[in-house]
CSV table of C-alpha atoms in Angstrom, one decimal:
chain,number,residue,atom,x,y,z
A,209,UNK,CA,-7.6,19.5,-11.2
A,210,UNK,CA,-4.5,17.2,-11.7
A,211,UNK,CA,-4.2,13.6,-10.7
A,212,UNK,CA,-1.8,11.0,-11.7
A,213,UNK,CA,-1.7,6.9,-11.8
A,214,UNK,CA,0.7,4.6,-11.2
A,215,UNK,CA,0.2,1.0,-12.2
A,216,UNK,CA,2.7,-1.7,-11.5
A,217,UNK,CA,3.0,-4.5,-14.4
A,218,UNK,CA,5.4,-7.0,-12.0
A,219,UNK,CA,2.2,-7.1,-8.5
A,220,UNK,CA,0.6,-9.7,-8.8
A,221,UNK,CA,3.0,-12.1,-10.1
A,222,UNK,CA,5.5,-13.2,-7.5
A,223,UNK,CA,7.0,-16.3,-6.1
A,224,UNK,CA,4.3,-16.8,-3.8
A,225,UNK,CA,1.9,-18.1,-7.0
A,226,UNK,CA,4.8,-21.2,-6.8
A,227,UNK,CA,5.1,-21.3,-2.6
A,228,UNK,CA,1.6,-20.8,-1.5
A,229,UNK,CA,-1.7,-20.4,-3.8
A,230,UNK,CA,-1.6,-16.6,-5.3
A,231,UNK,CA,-3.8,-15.8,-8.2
A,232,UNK,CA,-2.4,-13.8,-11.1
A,233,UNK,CA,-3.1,-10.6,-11.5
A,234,UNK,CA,-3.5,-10.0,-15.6
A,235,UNK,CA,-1.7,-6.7,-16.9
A,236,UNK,CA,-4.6,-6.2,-19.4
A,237,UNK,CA,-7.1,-6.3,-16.9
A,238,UNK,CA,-4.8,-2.8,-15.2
A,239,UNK,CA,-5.2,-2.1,-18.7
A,240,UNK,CA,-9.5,-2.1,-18.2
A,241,UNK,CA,-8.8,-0.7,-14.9
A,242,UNK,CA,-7.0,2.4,-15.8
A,243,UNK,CA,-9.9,2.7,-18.8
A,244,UNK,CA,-12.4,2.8,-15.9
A,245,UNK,CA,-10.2,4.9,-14.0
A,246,UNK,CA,-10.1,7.9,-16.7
A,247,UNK,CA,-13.8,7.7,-17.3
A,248,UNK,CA,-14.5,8.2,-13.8
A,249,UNK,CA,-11.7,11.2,-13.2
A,250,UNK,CA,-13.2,13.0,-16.6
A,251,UNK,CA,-17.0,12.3,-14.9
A,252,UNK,CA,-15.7,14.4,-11.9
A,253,UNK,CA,-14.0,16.9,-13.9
A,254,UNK,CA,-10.2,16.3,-13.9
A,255,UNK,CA,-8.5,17.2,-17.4
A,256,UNK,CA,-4.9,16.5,-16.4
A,257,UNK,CA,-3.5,13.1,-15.4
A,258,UNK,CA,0.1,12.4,-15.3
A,259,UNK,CA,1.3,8.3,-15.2
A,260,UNK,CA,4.2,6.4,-14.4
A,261,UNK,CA,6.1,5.2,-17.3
A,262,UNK,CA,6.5,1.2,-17.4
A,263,UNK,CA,7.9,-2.1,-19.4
A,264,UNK,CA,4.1,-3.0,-20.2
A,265,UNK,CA,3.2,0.4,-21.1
A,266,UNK,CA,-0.4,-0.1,-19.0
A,267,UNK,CA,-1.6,3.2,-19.4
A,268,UNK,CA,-0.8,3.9,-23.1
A,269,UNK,CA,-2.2,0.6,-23.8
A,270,UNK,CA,-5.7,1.8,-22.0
A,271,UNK,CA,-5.4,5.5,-23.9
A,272,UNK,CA,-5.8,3.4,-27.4
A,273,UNK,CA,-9.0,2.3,-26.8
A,274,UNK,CA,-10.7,4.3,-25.1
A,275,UNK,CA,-13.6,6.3,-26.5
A,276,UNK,CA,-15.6,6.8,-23.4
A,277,UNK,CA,-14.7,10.3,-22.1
A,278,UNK,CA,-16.9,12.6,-22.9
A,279,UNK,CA,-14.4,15.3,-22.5
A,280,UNK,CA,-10.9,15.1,-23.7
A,281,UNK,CA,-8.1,14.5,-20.7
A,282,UNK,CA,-4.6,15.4,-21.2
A,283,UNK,CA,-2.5,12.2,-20.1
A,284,UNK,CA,1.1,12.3,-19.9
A,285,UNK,CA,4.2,10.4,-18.7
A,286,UNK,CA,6.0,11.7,-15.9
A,287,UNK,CA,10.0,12.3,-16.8
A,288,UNK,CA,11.9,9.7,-15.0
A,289,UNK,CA,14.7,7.1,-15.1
A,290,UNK,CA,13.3,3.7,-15.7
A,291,UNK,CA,15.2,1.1,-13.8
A,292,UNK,CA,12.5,-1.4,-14.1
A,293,UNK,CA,12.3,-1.9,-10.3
A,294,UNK,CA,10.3,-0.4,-7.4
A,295,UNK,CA,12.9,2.7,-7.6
A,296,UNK,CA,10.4,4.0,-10.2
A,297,UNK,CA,7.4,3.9,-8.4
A,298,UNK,CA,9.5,6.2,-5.4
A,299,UNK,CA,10.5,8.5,-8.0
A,300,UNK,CA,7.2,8.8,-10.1
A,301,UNK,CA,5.5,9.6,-6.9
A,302,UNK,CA,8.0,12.4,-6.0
A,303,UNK,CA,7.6,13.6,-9.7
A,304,UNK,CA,3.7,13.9,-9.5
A,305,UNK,CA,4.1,15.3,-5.8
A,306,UNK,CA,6.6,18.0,-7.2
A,307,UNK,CA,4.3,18.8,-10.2
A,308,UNK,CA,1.3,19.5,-7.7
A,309,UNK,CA,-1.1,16.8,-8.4
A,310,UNK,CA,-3.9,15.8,-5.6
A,311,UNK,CA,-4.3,12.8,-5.5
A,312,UNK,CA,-2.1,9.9,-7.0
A,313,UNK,CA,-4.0,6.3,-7.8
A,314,UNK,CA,-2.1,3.3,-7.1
A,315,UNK,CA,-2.3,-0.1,-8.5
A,316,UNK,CA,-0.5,-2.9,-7.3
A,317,UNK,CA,0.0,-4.7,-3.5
A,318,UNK,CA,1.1,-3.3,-0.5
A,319,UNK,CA,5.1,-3.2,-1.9
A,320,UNK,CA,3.3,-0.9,-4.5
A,321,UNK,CA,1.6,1.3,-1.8
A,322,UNK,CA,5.1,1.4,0.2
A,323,UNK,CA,7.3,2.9,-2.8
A,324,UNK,CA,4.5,5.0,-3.6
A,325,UNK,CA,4.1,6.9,0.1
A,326,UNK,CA,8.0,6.8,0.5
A,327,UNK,CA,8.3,9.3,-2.5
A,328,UNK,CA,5.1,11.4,-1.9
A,329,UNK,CA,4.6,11.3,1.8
A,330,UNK,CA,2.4,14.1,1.7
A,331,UNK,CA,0.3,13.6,-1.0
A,332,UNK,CA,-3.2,11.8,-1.1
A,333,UNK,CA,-2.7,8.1,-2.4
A,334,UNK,CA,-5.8,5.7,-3.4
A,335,UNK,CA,-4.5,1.9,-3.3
A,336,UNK,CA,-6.6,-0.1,-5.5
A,337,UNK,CA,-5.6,-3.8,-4.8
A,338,UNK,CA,-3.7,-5.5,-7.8
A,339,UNK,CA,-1.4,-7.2,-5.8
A,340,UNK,CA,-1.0,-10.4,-3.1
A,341,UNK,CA,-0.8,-9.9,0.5
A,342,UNK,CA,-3.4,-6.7,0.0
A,343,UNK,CA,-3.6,-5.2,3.9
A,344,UNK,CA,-3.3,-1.7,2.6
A,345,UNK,CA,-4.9,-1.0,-0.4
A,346,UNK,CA,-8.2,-1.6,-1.1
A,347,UNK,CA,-10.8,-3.6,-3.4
A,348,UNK,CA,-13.1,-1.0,-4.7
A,349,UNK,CA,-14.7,-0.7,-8.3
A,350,UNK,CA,-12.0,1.1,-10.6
A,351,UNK,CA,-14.6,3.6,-12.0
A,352,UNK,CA,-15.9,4.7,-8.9
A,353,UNK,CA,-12.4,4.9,-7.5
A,354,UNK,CA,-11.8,7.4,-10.3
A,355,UNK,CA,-15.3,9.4,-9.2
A,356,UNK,CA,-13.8,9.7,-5.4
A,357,UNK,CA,-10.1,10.6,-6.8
A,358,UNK,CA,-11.5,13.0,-9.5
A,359,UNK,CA,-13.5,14.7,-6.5
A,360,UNK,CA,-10.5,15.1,-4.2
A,361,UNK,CA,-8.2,16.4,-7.4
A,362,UNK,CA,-10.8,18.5,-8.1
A,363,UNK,CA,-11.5,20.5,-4.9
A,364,UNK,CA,-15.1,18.9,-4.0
A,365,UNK,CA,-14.3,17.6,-1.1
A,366,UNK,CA,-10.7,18.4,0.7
A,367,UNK,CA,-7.9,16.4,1.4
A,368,UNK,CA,-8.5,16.7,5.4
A,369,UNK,CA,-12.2,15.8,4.8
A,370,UNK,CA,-11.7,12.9,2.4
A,371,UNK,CA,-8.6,11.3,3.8
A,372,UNK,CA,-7.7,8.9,6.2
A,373,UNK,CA,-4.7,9.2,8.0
A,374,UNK,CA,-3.1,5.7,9.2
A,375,UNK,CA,0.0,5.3,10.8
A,376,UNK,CA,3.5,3.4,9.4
A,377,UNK,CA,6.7,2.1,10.5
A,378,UNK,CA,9.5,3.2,10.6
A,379,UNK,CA,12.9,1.0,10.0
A,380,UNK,CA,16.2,2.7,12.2
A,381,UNK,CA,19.7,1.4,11.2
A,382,UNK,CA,22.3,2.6,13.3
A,383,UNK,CA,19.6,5.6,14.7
A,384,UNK,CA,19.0,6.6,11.0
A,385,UNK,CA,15.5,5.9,9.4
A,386,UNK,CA,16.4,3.8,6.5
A,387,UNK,CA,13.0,2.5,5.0
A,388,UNK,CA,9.5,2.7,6.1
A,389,UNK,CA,6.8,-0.2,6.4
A,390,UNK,CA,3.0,0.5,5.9
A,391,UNK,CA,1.4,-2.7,7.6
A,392,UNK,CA,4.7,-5.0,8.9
A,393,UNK,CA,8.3,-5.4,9.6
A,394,UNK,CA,9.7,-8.8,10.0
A,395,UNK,CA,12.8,-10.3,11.3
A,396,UNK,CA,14.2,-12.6,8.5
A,397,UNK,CA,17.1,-15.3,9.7
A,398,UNK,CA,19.2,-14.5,6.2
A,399,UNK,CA,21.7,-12.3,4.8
A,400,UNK,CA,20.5,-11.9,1.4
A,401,UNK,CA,17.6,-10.8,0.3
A,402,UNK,CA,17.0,-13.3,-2.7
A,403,UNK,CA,13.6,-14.0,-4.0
A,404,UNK,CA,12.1,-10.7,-1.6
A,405,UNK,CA,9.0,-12.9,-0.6
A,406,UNK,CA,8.6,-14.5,2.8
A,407,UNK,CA,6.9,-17.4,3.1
A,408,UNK,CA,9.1,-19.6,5.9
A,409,UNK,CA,7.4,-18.0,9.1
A,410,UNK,CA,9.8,-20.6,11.5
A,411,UNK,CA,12.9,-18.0,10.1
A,412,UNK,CA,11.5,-14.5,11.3
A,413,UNK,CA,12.6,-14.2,15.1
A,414,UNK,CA,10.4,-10.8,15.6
A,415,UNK,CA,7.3,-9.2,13.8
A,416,UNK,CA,6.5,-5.5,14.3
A,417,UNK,CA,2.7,-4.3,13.1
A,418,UNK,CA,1.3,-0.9,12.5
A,419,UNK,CA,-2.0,-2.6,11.9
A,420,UNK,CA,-3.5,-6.2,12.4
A,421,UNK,CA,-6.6,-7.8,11.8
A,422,UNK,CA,-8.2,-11.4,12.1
A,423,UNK,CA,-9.4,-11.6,8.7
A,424,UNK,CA,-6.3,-9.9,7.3
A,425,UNK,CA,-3.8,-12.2,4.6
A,426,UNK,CA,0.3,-11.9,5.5
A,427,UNK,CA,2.2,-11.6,8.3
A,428,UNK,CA,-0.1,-8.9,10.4
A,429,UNK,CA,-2.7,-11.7,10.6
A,430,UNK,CA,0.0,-13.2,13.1
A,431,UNK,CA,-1.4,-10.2,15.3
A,432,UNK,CA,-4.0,-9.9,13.9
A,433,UNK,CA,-5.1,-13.4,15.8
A,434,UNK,CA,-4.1,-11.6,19.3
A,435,UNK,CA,-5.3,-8.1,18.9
A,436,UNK,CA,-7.5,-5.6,16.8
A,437,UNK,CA,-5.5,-2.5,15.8
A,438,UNK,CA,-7.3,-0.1,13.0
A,439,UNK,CA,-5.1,2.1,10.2
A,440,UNK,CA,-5.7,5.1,12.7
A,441,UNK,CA,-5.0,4.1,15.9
A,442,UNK,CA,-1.9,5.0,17.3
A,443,UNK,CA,-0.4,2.2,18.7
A,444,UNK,CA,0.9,-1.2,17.0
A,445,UNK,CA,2.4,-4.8,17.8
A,446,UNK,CA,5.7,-5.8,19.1
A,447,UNK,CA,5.9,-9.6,18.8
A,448,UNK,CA,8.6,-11.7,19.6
A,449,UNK,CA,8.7,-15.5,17.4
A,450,UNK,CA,9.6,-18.7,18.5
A,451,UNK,CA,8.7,-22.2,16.9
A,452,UNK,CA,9.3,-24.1,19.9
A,453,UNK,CA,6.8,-21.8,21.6
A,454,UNK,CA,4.2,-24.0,23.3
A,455,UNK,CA,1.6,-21.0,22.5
A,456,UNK,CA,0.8,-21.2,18.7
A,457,UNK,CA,-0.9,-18.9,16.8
A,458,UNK,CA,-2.6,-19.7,13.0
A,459,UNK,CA,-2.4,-17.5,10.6
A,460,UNK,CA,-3.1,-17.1,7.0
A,461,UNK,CA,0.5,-16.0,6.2
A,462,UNK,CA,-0.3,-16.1,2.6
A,463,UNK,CA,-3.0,-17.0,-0.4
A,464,UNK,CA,-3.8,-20.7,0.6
A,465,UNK,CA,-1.3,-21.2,3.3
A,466,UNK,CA,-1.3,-21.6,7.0
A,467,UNK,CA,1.3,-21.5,9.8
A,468,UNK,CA,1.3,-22.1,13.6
A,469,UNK,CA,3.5,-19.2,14.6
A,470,UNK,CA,4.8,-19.6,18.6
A,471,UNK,CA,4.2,-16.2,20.0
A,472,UNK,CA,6.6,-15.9,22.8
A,473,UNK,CA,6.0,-12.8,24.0
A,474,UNK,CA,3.9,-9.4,22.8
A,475,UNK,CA,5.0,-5.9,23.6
A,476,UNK,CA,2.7,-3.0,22.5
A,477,UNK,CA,3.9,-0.1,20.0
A,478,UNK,CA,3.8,4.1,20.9
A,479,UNK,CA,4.5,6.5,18.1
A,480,UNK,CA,8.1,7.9,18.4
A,481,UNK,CA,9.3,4.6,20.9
A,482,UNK,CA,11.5,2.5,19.0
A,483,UNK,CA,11.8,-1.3,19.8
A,484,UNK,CA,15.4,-3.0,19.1
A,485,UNK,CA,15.9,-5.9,16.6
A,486,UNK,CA,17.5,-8.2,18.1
A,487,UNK,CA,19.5,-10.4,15.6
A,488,UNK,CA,22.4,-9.2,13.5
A,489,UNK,CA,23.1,-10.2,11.2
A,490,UNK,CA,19.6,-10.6,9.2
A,491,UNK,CA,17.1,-9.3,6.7
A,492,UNK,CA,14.0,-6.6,7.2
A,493,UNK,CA,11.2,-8.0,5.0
A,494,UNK,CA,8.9,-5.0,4.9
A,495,UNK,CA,5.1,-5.3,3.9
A,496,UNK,CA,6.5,-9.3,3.1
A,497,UNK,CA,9.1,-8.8,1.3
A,498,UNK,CA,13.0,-8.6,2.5
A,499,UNK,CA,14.4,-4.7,1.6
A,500,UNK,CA,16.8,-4.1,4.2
A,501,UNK,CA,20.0,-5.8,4.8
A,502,UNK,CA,21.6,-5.6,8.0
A,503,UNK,CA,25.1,-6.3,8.8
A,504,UNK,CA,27.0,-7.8,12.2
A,505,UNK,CA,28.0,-4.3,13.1
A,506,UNK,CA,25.0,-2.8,12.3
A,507,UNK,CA,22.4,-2.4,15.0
A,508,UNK,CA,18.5,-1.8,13.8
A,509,UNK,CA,15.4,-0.9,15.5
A,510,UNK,CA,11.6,-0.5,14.4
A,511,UNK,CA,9.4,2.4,15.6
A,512,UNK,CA,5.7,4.0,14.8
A,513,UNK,CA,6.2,7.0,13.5
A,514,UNK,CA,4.9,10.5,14.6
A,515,UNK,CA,3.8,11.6,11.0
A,516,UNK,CA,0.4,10.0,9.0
A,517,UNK,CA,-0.2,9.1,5.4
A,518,UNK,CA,-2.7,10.6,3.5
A,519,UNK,CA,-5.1,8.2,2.3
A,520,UNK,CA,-8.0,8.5,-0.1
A,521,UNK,CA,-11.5,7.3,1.0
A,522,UNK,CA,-13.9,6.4,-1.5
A,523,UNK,CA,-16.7,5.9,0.8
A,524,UNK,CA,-16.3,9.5,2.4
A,525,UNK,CA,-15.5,11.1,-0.6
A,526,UNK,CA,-18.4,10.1,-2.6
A,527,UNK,CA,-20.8,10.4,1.0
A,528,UNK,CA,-19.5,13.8,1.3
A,529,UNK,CA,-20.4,14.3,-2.7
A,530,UNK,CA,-23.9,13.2,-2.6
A,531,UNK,CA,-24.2,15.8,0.6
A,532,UNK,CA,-23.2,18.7,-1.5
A,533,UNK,CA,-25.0,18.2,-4.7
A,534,UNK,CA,-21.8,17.7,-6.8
A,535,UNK,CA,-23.4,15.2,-9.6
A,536,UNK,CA,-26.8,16.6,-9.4
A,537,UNK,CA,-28.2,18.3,-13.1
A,538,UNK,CA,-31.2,20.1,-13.7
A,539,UNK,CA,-34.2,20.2,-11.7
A,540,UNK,CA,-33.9,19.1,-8.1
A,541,UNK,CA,-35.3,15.5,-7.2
A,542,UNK,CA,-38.9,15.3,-6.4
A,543,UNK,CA,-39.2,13.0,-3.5
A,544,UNK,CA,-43.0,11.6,-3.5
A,545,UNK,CA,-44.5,11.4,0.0
């Protein structure tokens, strides 16, 4: 009966609000989210909730108003290091994995999502969009993402009943996974990783997706304008970028901004296969933002991994809920003929 939150105060709030058109998330409204949130994990019984410590202090902000719960939760920080960067989202999640929780809500972009599943692979995570380029987490109403988590932390429904289980990317430097990507990797033309945030499509050379959808935002809408791949399906994109390319592909690369992006050649994706990157040296940007630095004498590769996330979803969750009675009181419901 133990689930945990982490809520980033920096998504929502990159460069890409100065390149491109991004909205700002506010950190008070994560503060009315994480209300919402508690309400709805109390409604479905939890009494334990563990959260990541942060600048902003999100959650501790949300516990001093909140007199909605009609039963008392016990909510407490994790005990980390805080370095202020995404470092803290890895180890919170390995914290709340260790300590046993079931479920672990996350609030922020896909960047958010990423550090999250790299520290608690095997744990159920529930992305609730707060971010820019949102592929991977999703838009769903904060109190009834608490209902579904609360459920799952709570035994209701089970983690193989209520979870999706998409696939990721690996990053290989020199034949050693160094980093993981949820949605894309991308081939950056730099050697520093500097503001993180790509917006200048005619620098990345080759674009590797574990997913990719039309009406996706980010890179993975690139593929997404070739092919359909879901979460689940295990197979991705291989692309290879050139701006001379007489075949041109437009894409919503972020909020507000378009790019024709010369395909030159597609290659498809099988779990365990890796496919060579073939300029050195360069930048990774993974899930749009540059992470990974690779040197002259380095030599990297990207491949679909053989494992699955867990993924909380709300939809199931809740469907398999109303199936099994969980939120009905009293006297059954008289249908009338």
């Amino acid at each position: 009966m133990k689930a945990a939150i982490i809520a980033n105060p920096a998504s929502g709030k990159d460069i890409r609000r100065l390149v491109a058109h991004g909205s700002v998330f506010d950190n008070q409204e994560k503060v009315r989210m994480v209300r919402r949130i508690l309400v709805g994990l109390a409604a479905a019984g939890v009494r334990d909730v563990l959260y990541m410590p942060e600048g902003y202090g999100i959650v501790p902000r949300a516990l001093g108003d909140l007199d909605a719960l009609e039963t008392p939760v016990n909510v407490a920080p994790v005990d980390i290091y805080a370095h202020n960067t995404q470092e803290d989202t890895v180890n919170a999640a390995a914290a709340m994995q260790e300590a046993g929780v079931a479920v672990i809500i996350v609030m922020g972009g896909d960047g958010t999502s990423r550090a999250a599943c790299k520290g608690a692979r095997q744990t159920p995570i529930l992305p609730l969009s707060t971010g820019t380029n949102n592929v991977f987490p999703i838009m769903a109403e904060a109190t009834v993402a608490g209902l579904a988590a609360g459920v799952l932390a709570c035994g209701g429904v089970s983690r193989d009943e209520g979870c999706t289980r998409p696939t990721y990317l690996e990053v290989l430097v020199n034949g050693a996974v160094r980093d993981l990507a949820l949605v894309d990797v991308a081939v950056y033309d730099d050697i520093f990783l500097a503001s993180r945030a790509v917006w200048d499509i005619t620098r990345v050379s080759q674009l590797f997706c574990s997913r990719c959808k039309p009406e996706s935002i980010g890179l993975s809408a690139v593929g997404g304008q070739l092919e359909r791949i879901g979460p689940e399906e295990p197979r991705g994109l291989a692309l290879e970028l050139d701006p001379d390319f007489a075949c041109k592909v437009r894409a919503a690369i972020c909020p507000g901004l378009f790019a024709d992006v010369g395909v030159a050649k597609v290659r498809e994706m099988r779990p365990g296969a890796a496919v060579p990157v073939g300029l050195a040296p360069c930048v990774l940007a993974l899930d749009g933002e540059r992470e990974v630095e690779v040197h002259a004498e380095e030599r990297a590769a990207v491949r679909l991994a053989q494992d699955r996330l867990y993924v909380a979803d709300v939809e199931k969750i809740l469907e398999y809920a109303r199936q099994r009675g969980l939120f009905l009181r009293g006297a059954q419901v008289c249908y009338a003929n």
